[in-house]
Short mmCIF file of C-alpha atoms in Angstrom, two decimals:
data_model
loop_
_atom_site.label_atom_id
_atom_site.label_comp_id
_atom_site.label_asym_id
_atom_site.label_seq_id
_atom_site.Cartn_x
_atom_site.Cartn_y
_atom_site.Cartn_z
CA UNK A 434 0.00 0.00 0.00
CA UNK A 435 1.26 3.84 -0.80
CA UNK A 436 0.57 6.02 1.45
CA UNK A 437 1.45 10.19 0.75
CA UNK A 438 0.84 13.07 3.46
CA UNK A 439 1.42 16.14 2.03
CA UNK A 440 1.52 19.02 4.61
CA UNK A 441 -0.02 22.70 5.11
CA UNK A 442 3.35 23.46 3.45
CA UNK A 443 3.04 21.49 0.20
CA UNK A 444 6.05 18.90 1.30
CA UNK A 445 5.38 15.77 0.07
CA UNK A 446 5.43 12.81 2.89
CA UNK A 447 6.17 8.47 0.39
CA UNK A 448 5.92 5.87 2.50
CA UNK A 449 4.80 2.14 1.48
CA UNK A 450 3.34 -0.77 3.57
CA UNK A 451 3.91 -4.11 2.28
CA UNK A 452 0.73 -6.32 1.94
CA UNK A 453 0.39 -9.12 4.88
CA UNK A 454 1.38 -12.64 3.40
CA UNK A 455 0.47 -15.24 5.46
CA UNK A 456 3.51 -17.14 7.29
CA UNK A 457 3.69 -21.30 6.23
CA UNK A 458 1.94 -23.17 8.88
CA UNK A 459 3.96 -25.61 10.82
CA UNK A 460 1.79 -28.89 9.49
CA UNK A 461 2.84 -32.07 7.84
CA UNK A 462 2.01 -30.62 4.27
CA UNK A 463 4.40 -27.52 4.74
CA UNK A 464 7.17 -29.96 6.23
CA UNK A 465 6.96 -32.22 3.46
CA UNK A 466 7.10 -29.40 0.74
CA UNK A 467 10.19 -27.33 2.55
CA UNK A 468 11.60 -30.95 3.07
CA UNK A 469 11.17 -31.48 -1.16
CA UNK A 470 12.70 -27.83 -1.46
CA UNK A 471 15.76 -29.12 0.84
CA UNK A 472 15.96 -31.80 -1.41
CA UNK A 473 16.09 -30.75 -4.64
CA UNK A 474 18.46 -27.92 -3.47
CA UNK A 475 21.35 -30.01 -1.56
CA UNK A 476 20.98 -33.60 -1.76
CA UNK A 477 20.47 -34.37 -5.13
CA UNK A 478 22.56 -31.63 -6.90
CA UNK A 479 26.21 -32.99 -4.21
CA UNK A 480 24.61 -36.55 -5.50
CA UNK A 481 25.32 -35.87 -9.37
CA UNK A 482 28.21 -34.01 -8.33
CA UNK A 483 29.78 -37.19 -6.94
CA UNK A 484 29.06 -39.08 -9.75
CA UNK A 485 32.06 -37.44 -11.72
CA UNK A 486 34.10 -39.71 -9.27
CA UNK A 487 34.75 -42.53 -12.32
CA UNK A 488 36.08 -39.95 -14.18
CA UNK A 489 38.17 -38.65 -11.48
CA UNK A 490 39.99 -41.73 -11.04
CA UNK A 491 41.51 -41.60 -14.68
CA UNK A 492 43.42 -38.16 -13.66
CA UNK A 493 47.03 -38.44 -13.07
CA UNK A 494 48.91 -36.84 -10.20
CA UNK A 495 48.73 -33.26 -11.82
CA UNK A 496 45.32 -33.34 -12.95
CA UNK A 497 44.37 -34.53 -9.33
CA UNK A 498 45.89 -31.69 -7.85
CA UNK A 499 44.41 -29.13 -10.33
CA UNK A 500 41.03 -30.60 -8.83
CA UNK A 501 42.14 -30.42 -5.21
CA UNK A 502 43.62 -26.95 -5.49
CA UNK A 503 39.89 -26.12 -7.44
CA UNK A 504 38.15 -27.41 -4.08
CA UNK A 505 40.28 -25.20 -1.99
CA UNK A 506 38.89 -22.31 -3.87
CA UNK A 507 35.58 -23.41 -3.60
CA UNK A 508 35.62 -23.47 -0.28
CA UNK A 509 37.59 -20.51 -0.22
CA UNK A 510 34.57 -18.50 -2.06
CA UNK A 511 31.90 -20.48 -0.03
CA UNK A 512 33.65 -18.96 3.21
CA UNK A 513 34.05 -15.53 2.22
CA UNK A 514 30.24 -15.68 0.99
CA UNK A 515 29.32 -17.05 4.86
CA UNK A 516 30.81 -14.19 5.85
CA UNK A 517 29.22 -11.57 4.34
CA UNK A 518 25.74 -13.55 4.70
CA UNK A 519 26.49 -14.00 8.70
CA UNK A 520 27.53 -10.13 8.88
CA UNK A 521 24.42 -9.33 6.71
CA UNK A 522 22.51 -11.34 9.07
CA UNK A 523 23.89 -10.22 12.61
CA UNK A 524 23.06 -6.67 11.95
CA UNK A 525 19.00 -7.92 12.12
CA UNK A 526 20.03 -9.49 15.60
CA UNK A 527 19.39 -7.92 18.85
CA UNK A 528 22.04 -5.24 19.12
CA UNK A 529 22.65 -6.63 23.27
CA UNK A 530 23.73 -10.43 21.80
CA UNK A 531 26.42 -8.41 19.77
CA UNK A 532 26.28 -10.90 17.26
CA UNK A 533 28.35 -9.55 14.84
CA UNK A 534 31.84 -9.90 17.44
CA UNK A 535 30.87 -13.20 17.63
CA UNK A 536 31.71 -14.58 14.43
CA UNK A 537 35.29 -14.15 14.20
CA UNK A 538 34.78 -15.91 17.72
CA UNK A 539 32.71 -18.79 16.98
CA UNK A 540 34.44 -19.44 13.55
CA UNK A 541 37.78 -19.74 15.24
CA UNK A 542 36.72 -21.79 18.08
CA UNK A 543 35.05 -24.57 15.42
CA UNK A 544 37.91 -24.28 13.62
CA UNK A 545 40.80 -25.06 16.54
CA UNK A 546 37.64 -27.93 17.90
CA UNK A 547 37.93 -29.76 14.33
CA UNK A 548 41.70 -29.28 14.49
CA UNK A 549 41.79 -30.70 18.26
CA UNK A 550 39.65 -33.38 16.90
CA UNK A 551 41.46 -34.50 13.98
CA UNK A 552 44.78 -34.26 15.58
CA UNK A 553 43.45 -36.59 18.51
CA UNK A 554 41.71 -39.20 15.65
CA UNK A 555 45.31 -39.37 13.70
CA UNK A 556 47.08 -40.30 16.93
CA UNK A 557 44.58 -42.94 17.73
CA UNK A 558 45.11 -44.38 13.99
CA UNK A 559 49.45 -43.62 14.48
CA UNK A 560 49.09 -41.49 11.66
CA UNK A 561 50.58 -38.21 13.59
CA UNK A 562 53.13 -37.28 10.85
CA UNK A 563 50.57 -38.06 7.81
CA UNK A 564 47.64 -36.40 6.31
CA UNK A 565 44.48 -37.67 7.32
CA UNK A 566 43.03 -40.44 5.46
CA UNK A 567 41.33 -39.53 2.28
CA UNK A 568 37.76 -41.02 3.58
CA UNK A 569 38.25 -38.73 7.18
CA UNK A 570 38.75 -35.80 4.57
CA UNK A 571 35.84 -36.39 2.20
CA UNK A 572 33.50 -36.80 5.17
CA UNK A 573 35.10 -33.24 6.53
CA UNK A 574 34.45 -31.42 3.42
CA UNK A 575 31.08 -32.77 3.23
CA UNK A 576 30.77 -31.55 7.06
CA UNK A 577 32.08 -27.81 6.16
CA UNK A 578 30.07 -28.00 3.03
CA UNK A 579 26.75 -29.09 5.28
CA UNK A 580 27.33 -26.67 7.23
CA UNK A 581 27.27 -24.09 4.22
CA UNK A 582 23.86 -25.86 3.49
CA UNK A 583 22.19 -25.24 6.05
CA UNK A 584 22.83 -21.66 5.42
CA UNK A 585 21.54 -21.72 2.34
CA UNK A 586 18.23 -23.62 3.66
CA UNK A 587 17.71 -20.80 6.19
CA UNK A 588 18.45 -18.39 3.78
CA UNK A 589 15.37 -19.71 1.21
CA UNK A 590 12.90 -20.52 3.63
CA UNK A 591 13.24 -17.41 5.60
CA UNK A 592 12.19 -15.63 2.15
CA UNK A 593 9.24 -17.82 1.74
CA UNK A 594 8.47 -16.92 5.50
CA UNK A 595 8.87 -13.71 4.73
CA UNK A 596 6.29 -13.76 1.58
CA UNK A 597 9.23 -13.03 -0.98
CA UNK A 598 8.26 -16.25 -3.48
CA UNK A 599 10.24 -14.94 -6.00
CA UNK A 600 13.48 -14.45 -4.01
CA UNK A 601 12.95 -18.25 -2.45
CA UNK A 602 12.79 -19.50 -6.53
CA UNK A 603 15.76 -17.85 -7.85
CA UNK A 604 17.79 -18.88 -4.24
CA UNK A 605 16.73 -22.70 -5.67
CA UNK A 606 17.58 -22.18 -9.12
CA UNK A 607 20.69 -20.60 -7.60
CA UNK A 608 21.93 -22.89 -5.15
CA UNK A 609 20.96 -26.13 -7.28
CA UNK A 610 23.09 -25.11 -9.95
CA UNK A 611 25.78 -24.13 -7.27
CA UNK A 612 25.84 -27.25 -5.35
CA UNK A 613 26.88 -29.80 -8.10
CA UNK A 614 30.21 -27.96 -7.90
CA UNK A 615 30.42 -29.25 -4.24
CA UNK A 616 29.48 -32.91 -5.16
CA UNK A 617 32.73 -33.10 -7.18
CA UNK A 618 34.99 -31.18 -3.96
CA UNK A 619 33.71 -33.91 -1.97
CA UNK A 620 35.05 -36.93 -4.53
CA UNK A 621 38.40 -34.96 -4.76
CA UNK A 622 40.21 -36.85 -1.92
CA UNK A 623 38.96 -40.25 -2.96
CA UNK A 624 40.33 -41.27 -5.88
CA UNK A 625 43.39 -42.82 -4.83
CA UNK A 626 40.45 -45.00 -2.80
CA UNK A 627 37.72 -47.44 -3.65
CA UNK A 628 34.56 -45.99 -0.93
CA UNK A 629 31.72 -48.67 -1.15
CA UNK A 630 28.73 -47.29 -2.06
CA UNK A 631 27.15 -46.59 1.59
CA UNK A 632 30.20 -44.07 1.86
CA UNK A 633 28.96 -41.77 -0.99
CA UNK A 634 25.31 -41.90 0.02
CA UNK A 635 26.48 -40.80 3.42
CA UNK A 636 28.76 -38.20 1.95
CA UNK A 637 25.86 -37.25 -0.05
CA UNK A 638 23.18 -36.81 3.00
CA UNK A 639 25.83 -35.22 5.23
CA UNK A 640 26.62 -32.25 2.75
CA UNK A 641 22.98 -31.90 1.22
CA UNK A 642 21.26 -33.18 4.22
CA UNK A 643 21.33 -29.88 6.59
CA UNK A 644 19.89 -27.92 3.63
CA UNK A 645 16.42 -29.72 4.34
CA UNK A 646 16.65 -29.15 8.22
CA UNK A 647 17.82 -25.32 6.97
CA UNK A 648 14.46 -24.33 5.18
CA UNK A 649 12.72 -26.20 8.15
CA UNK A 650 14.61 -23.71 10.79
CA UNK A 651 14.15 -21.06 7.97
CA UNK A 652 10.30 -20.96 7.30
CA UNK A 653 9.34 -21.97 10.79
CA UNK A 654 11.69 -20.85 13.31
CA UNK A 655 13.49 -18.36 11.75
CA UNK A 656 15.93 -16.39 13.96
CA UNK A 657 18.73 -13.75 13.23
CA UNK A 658 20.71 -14.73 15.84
CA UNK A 659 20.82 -18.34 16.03
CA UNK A 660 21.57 -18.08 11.91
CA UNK A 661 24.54 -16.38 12.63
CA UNK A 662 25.84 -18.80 14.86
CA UNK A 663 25.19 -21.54 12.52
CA UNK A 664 27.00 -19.27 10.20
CA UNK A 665 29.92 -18.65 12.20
CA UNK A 666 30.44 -22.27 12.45
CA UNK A 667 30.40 -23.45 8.68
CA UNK A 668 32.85 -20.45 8.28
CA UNK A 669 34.94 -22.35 10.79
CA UNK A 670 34.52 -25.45 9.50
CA UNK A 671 35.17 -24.66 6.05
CA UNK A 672 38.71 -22.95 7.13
CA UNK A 673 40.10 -25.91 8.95
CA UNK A 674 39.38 -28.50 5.65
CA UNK A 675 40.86 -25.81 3.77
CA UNK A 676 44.18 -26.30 5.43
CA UNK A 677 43.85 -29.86 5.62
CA UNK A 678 43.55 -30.41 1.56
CA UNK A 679 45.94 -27.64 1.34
CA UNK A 680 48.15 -29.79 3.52
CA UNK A 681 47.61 -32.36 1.29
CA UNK A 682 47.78 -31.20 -2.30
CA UNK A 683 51.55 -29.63 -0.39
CA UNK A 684 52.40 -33.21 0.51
CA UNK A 685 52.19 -34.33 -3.22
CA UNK A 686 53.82 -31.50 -4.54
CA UNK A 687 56.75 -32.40 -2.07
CA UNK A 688 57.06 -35.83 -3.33
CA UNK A 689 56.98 -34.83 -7.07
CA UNK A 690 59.98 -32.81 -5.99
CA UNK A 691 58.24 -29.77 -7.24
CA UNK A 692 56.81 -26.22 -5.07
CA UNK A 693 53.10 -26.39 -4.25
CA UNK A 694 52.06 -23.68 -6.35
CA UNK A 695 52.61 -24.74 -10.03
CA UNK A 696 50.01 -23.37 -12.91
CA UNK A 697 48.10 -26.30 -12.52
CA UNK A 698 47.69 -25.49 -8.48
CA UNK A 699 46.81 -21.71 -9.35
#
């Protein structure tokens, strides 16, 4: 709705009132359809992105790392894009949580937990002075790249919750087309491997899963605050696997007996 005053003075007074949409109702027929949504958008777009894994395998060493050192700056973009998301999102927080001081905060503290947590699993397995096995790192990226998911879940079904049906389609279209990219990150580390097939349906549900419960938290439940946090901690999560496959693609570069960054690693 416009609305104009105009005054004794002749000045001139815009304003305009959105129309009331009504919020999605918390019932099984919204749940299954933002389920559907959460589907479409993360499980099944990392699912065909993992099925470039045969063709993976037929790289050599140098192609392998050109793939690597392309996940790195995936994740590299998907971080900085957290960041400016979580800062965009913190400033419609309550200004007492101070929400925007704590994502530095809560993205470092994931990312020393994962590192605490890694270091710990490698000295169970004796594998202090190696990189971490290429299954451990597939199922991390999938983790940081969940993480990221669930982000972009919030992020679409706070704009259906918010009546914007347009913004919610093109975020689908958007992220759909986005997430294949991911499918093939997560395949990266495995194809000195043989996974069984359980492997990269659970690498598939843990990256694309968290998209579904996203547009769930999103439509229904949506809250500034607690979507920073969430945030925060696939920014954190996404930093730590960078430096573990930059680790690795370094260790391979070392053995070749050439520097880590080649043309094929930039």
């Amino acid at each position: 709705h416009s609305i104009a005053l105009i005054s004794s003075t002749g000045v001139l007074f815009e304003s305009a009132v959105p129309v009331a949409i009504e919020s999605p109702q918390a019932d099984q027929e919204s749940f299954l359809r933002f389920a559907l949504v959460g589907l479409y958008v993360g499980i099944v777009p990392v699912a065909l992105g993992l099925l470039w894994y045969p063709f993976l395998r037929r790289l050599g060493r140098g192609g392998m790392n050109f793939v690597l050192a392309l996940t790195v700056g995936l994740l590299a973009f998907l971080a900085v894009d957290m960041w400016e998301e979580a800062h965009e999102t913190a400033a419609a927080a309550v200004g007492a949580l101070d929400a925007p001081v704590l994502i530095p905060l809560v993205a470092l503290l994931t990312m020393g937990l994962l590192f605490v947590i890694g270091h710990s699993l490698r000295r169970r397995g004796n594998l202090q002075d190696q990189e971490q096995p290429p299954l451990t790192l597939a199922y991390q990226i999938a983790l940081g790249i969940g993480l990221h998911n669930l982000g972009e879940g919030l992020a679409i079904g706070a704009a259906f919750a918010l009546g914007e049906a347009a913004l919610g389609v093109f975020l689908i279209l958007g992220f759909t087309l986005h997430n294949v990219t991911e499918g093939i990150g997560i395949a990266a580390p495995l194809v000195r491997d043989r996974p069984r097939l359980p492997h990269f349906v659970g690498l598939a549900l843990l990256a694309g899963g968290p998209a579904i419960l996203g547009t769930w938290i999103g439509a229904f439940v949506y809250s500034p605050f607690w979507t920073t946090i969430f945030l925060a901690i696939g920014i954190g999560a996404i930093l730590q696997v960078i430096v573990e496959v930059g680790r690795l693609i370094w260790r391979s570069q070392r053995q070749a007996g050439e520097p880590a960054l080649t043309w094929a690693t930039f």
